[in-house]
């Protein structure tokens, strides 16, 4: 393909804006320069990534797939009047369902409120050809409505995907589909018994990571996700494309990595998952890499079950020089950390950090995606074999281009001097903060012998994200980064400090519905850090001018000392498994929202007419075949709309 022409056509803003969402595109920079083998590998891995989509929908709510399918049937039926207000509201609702892999907000976890009526949807479903509806054997349209309408329309039925309210039974009050008929006490006791039976294993398993926990005939048991178990049809399609990927792997170790993943999918054996993680951490010679599987546990209120996700990537060679500089000095950062020496790693092993271009997003990484990833999650693998971090350059590039000229910073930053500081250093500091967070923060520190990695329970994710953020915040102000050429001067870090505190105290509240508290782990982490520092030192002030609130930082070096103090305590909590201290920190600093400030921030943001959340339309990868029916090239196109993509994915990658 002619990449120069493609670049002229490319626009990071996909042109679609609905509810609180703006759709963007990411560009595959340098894809045309990859070898044919690498392009084929990316294509096969991308197919494996897209075939996991239905798993994520089902994990995020047991009714999600049937609701999506019935809505798609109505949406694409041309006998229904598409010009009514009810249909326009259904259009928005379905787009939100696609974006969030279900009927719950992808960030806040609250159930969407449909703007269309029950009567409209029931009449529309009767109008649709019944063969296009997700009807079970012997089920009528009215049966389907009777089962699903309370889930869609009744605010009291399964209202939250993930509930983390202190004092509630987190499983019985969460709609995620990881547990069925099991109480929190039963689930915690079940996995405590598994861990106790394996207490002498120095290579512990990630118990519960790849299963649904159910109660059948009064007995609690696991339905393991595998090619012969739960989600079998989707997993077999994933395995098929992974087997094709093996044939074009770049090196022997990459083939071994994919082979271990296939073994894990085929058996559901968590020992195979450990083998995969260890091999994956050790493979860094190939240009192409990927994440595929049941990985992050943020969607489980107990922090055990892995949501399915996928990403295919290739190294951004120029930008990777930045992360390699950081990883080469990982031991220096660990040795100079302000935490207690007992909690530091004496020897940092295998820290690998790359800047990458995303080539395909899937599952819990699509359409909304992270800008950085650090894996594996198992602490013992990190300690012995290291970790691998990525910063996704073409995603941050798209975010930055979309944010330019939005007016957001001008509205919330306190003065012109601070605004100029952020304009000058903000992008480089944001990239560096992500690198430090993913590459070093998550990989730093160690648990004390005998500490259960799940000891912090529902608070574990928030504490871990706070730990990584604090590590990054502490070191981004260190003169070592100027010495290494990673920052231009010793004042640049202030841009990062200001935007972080402003976000944690104020501007992230744009993502919270009125009357709600903070639920999501990353948001709780930022609120915890900002509010703790606000209360523990007279260096952050909330100033009021003309009815507006602004953040002022009066002493940046003293703020760094506060970050150091909190990092030391957070690391102690993590290393010792101090549940009570974790609970106290999170509940005191990270959950509650000031009603008046919240209302002010929402009103100021509303006037900017911006979407608080952004996600991505994937590029389309199309193989080109020669006369022998072999792939001779893979072409990239960016013209597919969000609706076209979502409907196509439903047709081509629907497996459950």
mmCIF file with all atom_site columns, N, CA, C and O in Angstrom, residues 31 36 39-44 46-47 50 241 244 360 619-626 629-637 648 652-653:
data_model
loop_
_atom_site.group_PDB
_atom_site.id
_atom_site.type_symbol
_atom_site.label_atom_id
_atom_site.label_alt_id
_atom_site.label_comp_id
_atom_site.label_asym_id
_atom_site.label_entity_id
_atom_site.label_seq_id
_atom_site.pdbx_PDB_ins_code
_atom_site.Cartn_x
_atom_site.Cartn_y
_atom_site.Cartn_z
_atom_site.occupancy
_atom_site.B_iso_or_equiv
_atom_site.pdbx_formal_charge
_atom_site.auth_seq_id
_atom_site.auth_comp_id
_atom_site.auth_asym_id
_atom_site.auth_atom_id
_atom_site.pdbx_PDB_model_num
ATOM 1   N N  . UNK A 1 31  ? 3.997   0.248   9.650  1.00 0.00 ? 31  UNK A N  1
ATOM 2   C CA . UNK A 1 31  ? 3.567   -1.124  9.358  1.00 0.00 ? 31  UNK A CA 1
ATOM 3   C C  . UNK A 1 31  ? 4.085   -1.589  8.006  1.00 0.00 ? 31  UNK A C  1
ATOM 4   O O  . UNK A 1 31  ? 4.463   -2.762  7.830  1.00 0.00 ? 31  UNK A O  1
ATOM 5   N N  . UNK A 1 36  ? 7.161   -9.459  5.448  1.00 0.00 ? 36  UNK A N  1
ATOM 6   C CA . UNK A 1 36  ? 5.948   -10.218 5.174  1.00 0.00 ? 36  UNK A CA 1
ATOM 7   C C  . UNK A 1 36  ? 5.658   -11.182 6.315  1.00 0.00 ? 36  UNK A C  1
ATOM 8   O O  . UNK A 1 36  ? 4.489   -11.342 6.724  1.00 0.00 ? 36  UNK A O  1
ATOM 9   N N  . UNK A 1 39  ? 4.118   -9.235  9.129  1.00 0.00 ? 39  UNK A N  1
ATOM 10  C CA . UNK A 1 39  ? 2.752   -8.843  8.811  1.00 0.00 ? 39  UNK A CA 1
ATOM 11  C C  . UNK A 1 39  ? 1.794   -10.022 8.957  1.00 0.00 ? 39  UNK A C  1
ATOM 12  O O  . UNK A 1 39  ? 0.679   -9.878  9.480  1.00 0.00 ? 39  UNK A O  1
ATOM 13  N N  . UNK A 1 40  ? 2.205   -11.190 8.490  1.00 0.00 ? 40  UNK A N  1
ATOM 14  C CA . UNK A 1 40  ? 1.356   -12.375 8.618  1.00 0.00 ? 40  UNK A CA 1
ATOM 15  C C  . UNK A 1 40  ? 1.160   -12.742 10.087 1.00 0.00 ? 40  UNK A C  1
ATOM 16  O O  . UNK A 1 40  ? 0.058   -13.112 10.506 1.00 0.00 ? 40  UNK A O  1
ATOM 17  N N  . UNK A 1 41  ? 2.223   -12.633 10.873 1.00 0.00 ? 41  UNK A N  1
ATOM 18  C CA . UNK A 1 41  ? 2.121   -12.926 12.302 1.00 0.00 ? 41  UNK A CA 1
ATOM 19  C C  . UNK A 1 41  ? 1.118   -11.981 12.962 1.00 0.00 ? 41  UNK A C  1
ATOM 20  O O  . UNK A 1 41  ? 0.268   -12.414 13.759 1.00 0.00 ? 41  UNK A O  1
ATOM 21  N N  . UNK A 1 42  ? 1.212   -10.709 12.637 1.00 0.00 ? 42  UNK A N  1
ATOM 22  C CA . UNK A 1 42  ? 0.270   -9.736  13.195 1.00 0.00 ? 42  UNK A CA 1
ATOM 23  C C  . UNK A 1 42  ? -1.153  -10.065 12.765 1.00 0.00 ? 42  UNK A C  1
ATOM 24  O O  . UNK A 1 42  ? -2.092  -10.003 13.577 1.00 0.00 ? 42  UNK A O  1
ATOM 25  N N  . UNK A 1 43  ? -1.338  -10.446 11.520 1.00 0.00 ? 43  UNK A N  1
ATOM 26  C CA . UNK A 1 43  ? -2.684  -10.768 11.037 1.00 0.00 ? 43  UNK A CA 1
ATOM 27  C C  . UNK A 1 43  ? -3.263  -11.973 11.785 1.00 0.00 ? 43  UNK A C  1
ATOM 28  O O  . UNK A 1 43  ? -4.413  -11.929 12.257 1.00 0.00 ? 43  UNK A O  1
ATOM 29  N N  . UNK A 1 44  ? -2.489  -13.043 11.925 1.00 0.00 ? 44  UNK A N  1
ATOM 30  C CA . UNK A 1 44  ? -2.990  -14.232 12.614 1.00 0.00 ? 44  UNK A CA 1
ATOM 31  C C  . UNK A 1 44  ? -3.285  -13.943 14.089 1.00 0.00 ? 44  UNK A C  1
ATOM 32  O O  . UNK A 1 44  ? -4.307  -14.365 14.632 1.00 0.00 ? 44  UNK A O  1
ATOM 33  N N  . UNK A 1 46  ? -4.033  -11.085 15.285 1.00 0.00 ? 46  UNK A N  1
ATOM 34  C CA . UNK A 1 46  ? -5.189  -10.186 15.331 1.00 0.00 ? 46  UNK A CA 1
ATOM 35  C C  . UNK A 1 46  ? -6.490  -10.978 15.246 1.00 0.00 ? 46  UNK A C  1
ATOM 36  O O  . UNK A 1 46  ? -7.471  -10.657 15.930 1.00 0.00 ? 46  UNK A O  1
ATOM 37  N N  . UNK A 1 47  ? -6.513  -12.011 14.421 1.00 0.00 ? 47  UNK A N  1
ATOM 38  C CA . UNK A 1 47  ? -7.693  -12.858 14.359 1.00 0.00 ? 47  UNK A CA 1
ATOM 39  C C  . UNK A 1 47  ? -7.940  -13.539 15.704 1.00 0.00 ? 47  UNK A C  1
ATOM 40  O O  . UNK A 1 47  ? -9.077  -13.624 16.184 1.00 0.00 ? 47  UNK A O  1
ATOM 41  N N  . UNK A 1 50  ? -9.552  -10.968 18.017 1.00 0.00 ? 50  UNK A N  1
ATOM 42  C CA . UNK A 1 50  ? -10.948 -10.608 17.778 1.00 0.00 ? 50  UNK A CA 1
ATOM 43  C C  . UNK A 1 50  ? -11.906 -11.736 18.147 1.00 0.00 ? 50  UNK A C  1
ATOM 44  O O  . UNK A 1 50  ? -13.075 -11.476 18.458 1.00 0.00 ? 50  UNK A O  1
ATOM 45  N N  . UNK A 1 241 ? -6.216  -19.797 15.408 1.00 0.00 ? 241 UNK A N  1
ATOM 46  C CA . UNK A 1 241 ? -5.384  -18.725 14.856 1.00 0.00 ? 241 UNK A CA 1
ATOM 47  C C  . UNK A 1 241 ? -4.027  -18.653 15.539 1.00 0.00 ? 241 UNK A C  1
ATOM 48  O O  . UNK A 1 241 ? -3.033  -18.263 14.903 1.00 0.00 ? 241 UNK A O  1
ATOM 49  N N  . UNK A 1 244 ? -1.864  -21.056 13.677 1.00 0.00 ? 244 UNK A N  1
ATOM 50  C CA . UNK A 1 244 ? -1.353  -20.478 12.438 1.00 0.00 ? 244 UNK A CA 1
ATOM 51  C C  . UNK A 1 244 ? -0.231  -19.482 12.731 1.00 0.00 ? 244 UNK A C  1
ATOM 52  O O  . UNK A 1 244 ? 0.744   -19.384 11.965 1.00 0.00 ? 244 UNK A O  1
ATOM 53  N N  . UNK A 1 360 ? -3.857  -4.250  16.892 1.00 0.00 ? 360 UNK A N  1
ATOM 54  C CA . UNK A 1 360 ? -5.234  -4.699  17.044 1.00 0.00 ? 360 UNK A CA 1
ATOM 55  C C  . UNK A 1 360 ? -5.568  -4.755  18.522 1.00 0.00 ? 360 UNK A C  1
ATOM 56  O O  . UNK A 1 360 ? -4.739  -5.175  19.336 1.00 0.00 ? 360 UNK A O  1
ATOM 57  N N  . UNK A 1 619 ? -8.224  -0.554  13.072 1.00 0.00 ? 619 UNK A N  1
ATOM 58  C CA . UNK A 1 619 ? -7.974  -0.624  11.634 1.00 0.00 ? 619 UNK A CA 1
ATOM 59  C C  . UNK A 1 619 ? -8.430  -1.981  11.102 1.00 0.00 ? 619 UNK A C  1
ATOM 60  O O  . UNK A 1 619 ? -8.605  -2.927  11.874 1.00 0.00 ? 619 UNK A O  1
ATOM 61  N N  . UNK A 1 620 ? -8.618  -2.067  9.818  1.00 0.00 ? 620 UNK A N  1
ATOM 62  C CA . UNK A 1 620 ? -8.972  -3.338  9.181  1.00 0.00 ? 620 UNK A CA 1
ATOM 63  C C  . UNK A 1 620 ? -7.726  -3.897  8.512  1.00 0.00 ? 620 UNK A C  1
ATOM 64  O O  . UNK A 1 620 ? -7.093  -3.220  7.693  1.00 0.00 ? 620 UNK A O  1
ATOM 65  N N  . UNK A 1 621 ? -7.364  -5.115  8.875  1.00 0.00 ? 621 UNK A N  1
ATOM 66  C CA . UNK A 1 621 ? -6.225  -5.804  8.262  1.00 0.00 ? 621 UNK A CA 1
ATOM 67  C C  . UNK A 1 621 ? -6.762  -6.803  7.246  1.00 0.00 ? 621 UNK A C  1
ATOM 68  O O  . UNK A 1 621 ? -7.530  -7.705  7.593  1.00 0.00 ? 621 UNK A O  1
ATOM 69  N N  . UNK A 1 622 ? -6.348  -6.644  6.007  1.00 0.00 ? 622 UNK A N  1
ATOM 70  C CA . UNK A 1 622 ? -6.860  -7.491  4.929  1.00 0.00 ? 622 UNK A CA 1
ATOM 71  C C  . UNK A 1 622 ? -5.704  -8.220  4.251  1.00 0.00 ? 622 UNK A C  1
ATOM 72  O O  . UNK A 1 622 ? -4.806  -7.574  3.692  1.00 0.00 ? 622 UNK A O  1
ATOM 73  N N  . UNK A 1 623 ? -5.696  -9.562  4.297  1.00 0.00 ? 623 UNK A N  1
ATOM 74  C CA . UNK A 1 623 ? -4.623  -10.296 3.619  1.00 0.00 ? 623 UNK A CA 1
ATOM 75  C C  . UNK A 1 623 ? -4.793  -10.253 2.100  1.00 0.00 ? 623 UNK A C  1
ATOM 76  O O  . UNK A 1 623 ? -5.926  -10.278 1.586  1.00 0.00 ? 623 UNK A O  1
ATOM 77  N N  . UNK A 1 624 ? -3.691  -10.158 1.392  1.00 0.00 ? 624 UNK A N  1
ATOM 78  C CA . UNK A 1 624 ? -3.663  -10.208 -0.070 1.00 0.00 ? 624 UNK A CA 1
ATOM 79  C C  . UNK A 1 624 ? -3.040  -11.548 -0.468 1.00 0.00 ? 624 UNK A C  1
ATOM 80  O O  . UNK A 1 624 ? -1.987  -11.932 0.061  1.00 0.00 ? 624 UNK A O  1
ATOM 81  N N  . UNK A 1 625 ? -3.696  -12.258 -1.390 1.00 0.00 ? 625 UNK A N  1
ATOM 82  C CA . UNK A 1 625 ? -3.240  -13.602 -1.757 1.00 0.00 ? 625 UNK A CA 1
ATOM 83  C C  . UNK A 1 625 ? -2.656  -13.610 -3.167 1.00 0.00 ? 625 UNK A C  1
ATOM 84  O O  . UNK A 1 625 ? -3.127  -12.884 -4.061 1.00 0.00 ? 625 UNK A O  1
ATOM 85  N N  . UNK A 1 626 ? -1.633  -14.443 -3.362 1.00 0.00 ? 626 UNK A N  1
ATOM 86  C CA . UNK A 1 626 ? -1.052  -14.604 -4.691 1.00 0.00 ? 626 UNK A CA 1
ATOM 87  C C  . UNK A 1 626 ? -1.761  -15.734 -5.431 1.00 0.00 ? 626 UNK A C  1
ATOM 88  O O  . UNK A 1 626 ? -2.751  -16.304 -4.944 1.00 0.00 ? 626 UNK A O  1
ATOM 89  N N  . UNK A 1 629 ? -2.541  -18.917 -3.632 1.00 0.00 ? 629 UNK A N  1
ATOM 90  C CA . UNK A 1 629 ? -3.407  -18.774 -2.454 1.00 0.00 ? 629 UNK A CA 1
ATOM 91  C C  . UNK A 1 629 ? -2.615  -18.609 -1.160 1.00 0.00 ? 629 UNK A C  1
ATOM 92  O O  . UNK A 1 629 ? -3.093  -18.953 -0.079 1.00 0.00 ? 629 UNK A O  1
ATOM 93  N N  . UNK A 1 630 ? -1.392  -18.103 -1.298 1.00 0.00 ? 630 UNK A N  1
ATOM 94  C CA . UNK A 1 630 ? -0.587  -17.765 -0.127 1.00 0.00 ? 630 UNK A CA 1
ATOM 95  C C  . UNK A 1 630 ? -0.674  -16.253 0.119  1.00 0.00 ? 630 UNK A C  1
ATOM 96  O O  . UNK A 1 630 ? -0.799  -15.461 -0.827 1.00 0.00 ? 630 UNK A O  1
ATOM 97  N N  . UNK A 1 631 ? -0.595  -15.874 1.365  1.00 0.00 ? 631 UNK A N  1
ATOM 98  C CA . UNK A 1 631 ? -0.617  -14.449 1.692  1.00 0.00 ? 631 UNK A CA 1
ATOM 99  C C  . UNK A 1 631 ? 0.677   -13.803 1.211  1.00 0.00 ? 631 UNK A C  1
ATOM 100 O O  . UNK A 1 631 ? 1.779   -14.237 1.580  1.00 0.00 ? 631 UNK A O  1
ATOM 101 N N  . UNK A 1 632 ? 0.543   -12.777 0.388  1.00 0.00 ? 632 UNK A N  1
ATOM 102 C CA . UNK A 1 632 ? 1.725   -12.082 -0.125 1.00 0.00 ? 632 UNK A CA 1
ATOM 103 C C  . UNK A 1 632 ? 1.846   -10.666 0.434  1.00 0.00 ? 632 UNK A C  1
ATOM 104 O O  . UNK A 1 632 ? 2.857   -9.999  0.220  1.00 0.00 ? 632 UNK A O  1
ATOM 105 N N  . UNK A 1 633 ? 0.816   -10.213 1.141  1.00 0.00 ? 633 UNK A N  1
ATOM 106 C CA . UNK A 1 633 ? 0.861   -8.900  1.780  1.00 0.00 ? 633 UNK A CA 1
ATOM 107 C C  . UNK A 1 633 ? -0.341  -8.803  2.722  1.00 0.00 ? 633 UNK A C  1
ATOM 108 O O  . UNK A 1 633 ? -1.291  -9.588  2.633  1.00 0.00 ? 633 UNK A O  1
ATOM 109 N N  . UNK A 1 634 ? -0.277  -7.832  3.627  1.00 0.00 ? 634 UNK A N  1
ATOM 110 C CA . UNK A 1 634 ? -1.411  -7.508  4.490  1.00 0.00 ? 634 UNK A CA 1
ATOM 111 C C  . UNK A 1 634 ? -1.609  -6.004  4.390  1.00 0.00 ? 634 UNK A C  1
ATOM 112 O O  . UNK A 1 634 ? -0.685  -5.229  4.673  1.00 0.00 ? 634 UNK A O  1
ATOM 113 N N  . UNK A 1 635 ? -2.785  -5.597  3.979  1.00 0.00 ? 635 UNK A N  1
ATOM 114 C CA . UNK A 1 635 ? -3.071  -4.182  3.805  1.00 0.00 ? 635 UNK A CA 1
ATOM 115 C C  . UNK A 1 635 ? -3.853  -3.641  5.001  1.00 0.00 ? 635 UNK A C  1
ATOM 116 O O  . UNK A 1 635 ? -4.623  -4.358  5.636  1.00 0.00 ? 635 UNK A O  1
ATOM 117 N N  . UNK A 1 636 ? -3.642  -2.358  5.274  1.00 0.00 ? 636 UNK A N  1
ATOM 118 C CA . UNK A 1 636 ? -4.295  -1.687  6.391  1.00 0.00 ? 636 UNK A CA 1
ATOM 119 C C  . UNK A 1 636 ? -5.225  -0.616  5.847  1.00 0.00 ? 636 UNK A C  1
ATOM 120 O O  . UNK A 1 636 ? -4.847  0.165   4.967  1.00 0.00 ? 636 UNK A O  1
ATOM 121 N N  . UNK A 1 637 ? -6.447  -0.577  6.366  1.00 0.00 ? 637 UNK A N  1
ATOM 122 C CA . UNK A 1 637 ? -7.365  0.503   6.004  1.00 0.00 ? 637 UNK A CA 1
ATOM 123 C C  . UNK A 1 637 ? -8.033  1.038   7.264  1.00 0.00 ? 637 UNK A C  1
ATOM 124 O O  . UNK A 1 637 ? -8.183  0.319   8.257  1.00 0.00 ? 637 UNK A O  1
ATOM 125 N N  . UNK A 1 648 ? -20.054 -5.948  11.980 1.00 0.00 ? 648 UNK A N  1
ATOM 126 C CA . UNK A 1 648 ? -19.217 -6.972  11.335 1.00 0.00 ? 648 UNK A CA 1
ATOM 127 C C  . UNK A 1 648 ? -18.614 -7.913  12.365 1.00 0.00 ? 648 UNK A C  1
ATOM 128 O O  . UNK A 1 648 ? -18.591 -9.140  12.172 1.00 0.00 ? 648 UNK A O  1
ATOM 129 N N  . UNK A 1 652 ? -18.876 -11.883 12.218 1.00 0.00 ? 652 UNK A N  1
ATOM 130 C CA . UNK A 1 652 ? -17.704 -12.690 11.900 1.00 0.00 ? 652 UNK A CA 1
ATOM 131 C C  . UNK A 1 652 ? -17.047 -13.346 13.114 1.00 0.00 ? 652 UNK A C  1
ATOM 132 O O  . UNK A 1 652 ? -16.385 -14.381 12.968 1.00 0.00 ? 652 UNK A O  1
ATOM 133 N N  . UNK A 1 653 ? -17.227 -12.761 14.297 1.00 0.00 ? 653 UNK A N  1
ATOM 134 C CA . UNK A 1 653 ? -16.512 -13.261 15.472 1.00 0.00 ? 653 UNK A CA 1
ATOM 135 C C  . UNK A 1 653 ? -17.454 -13.680 16.598 1.00 0.00 ? 653 UNK A C  1
ATOM 136 O O  . UNK A 1 653 ? -17.015 -13.891 17.721 1.00 0.00 ? 653 UNK A O  1
#
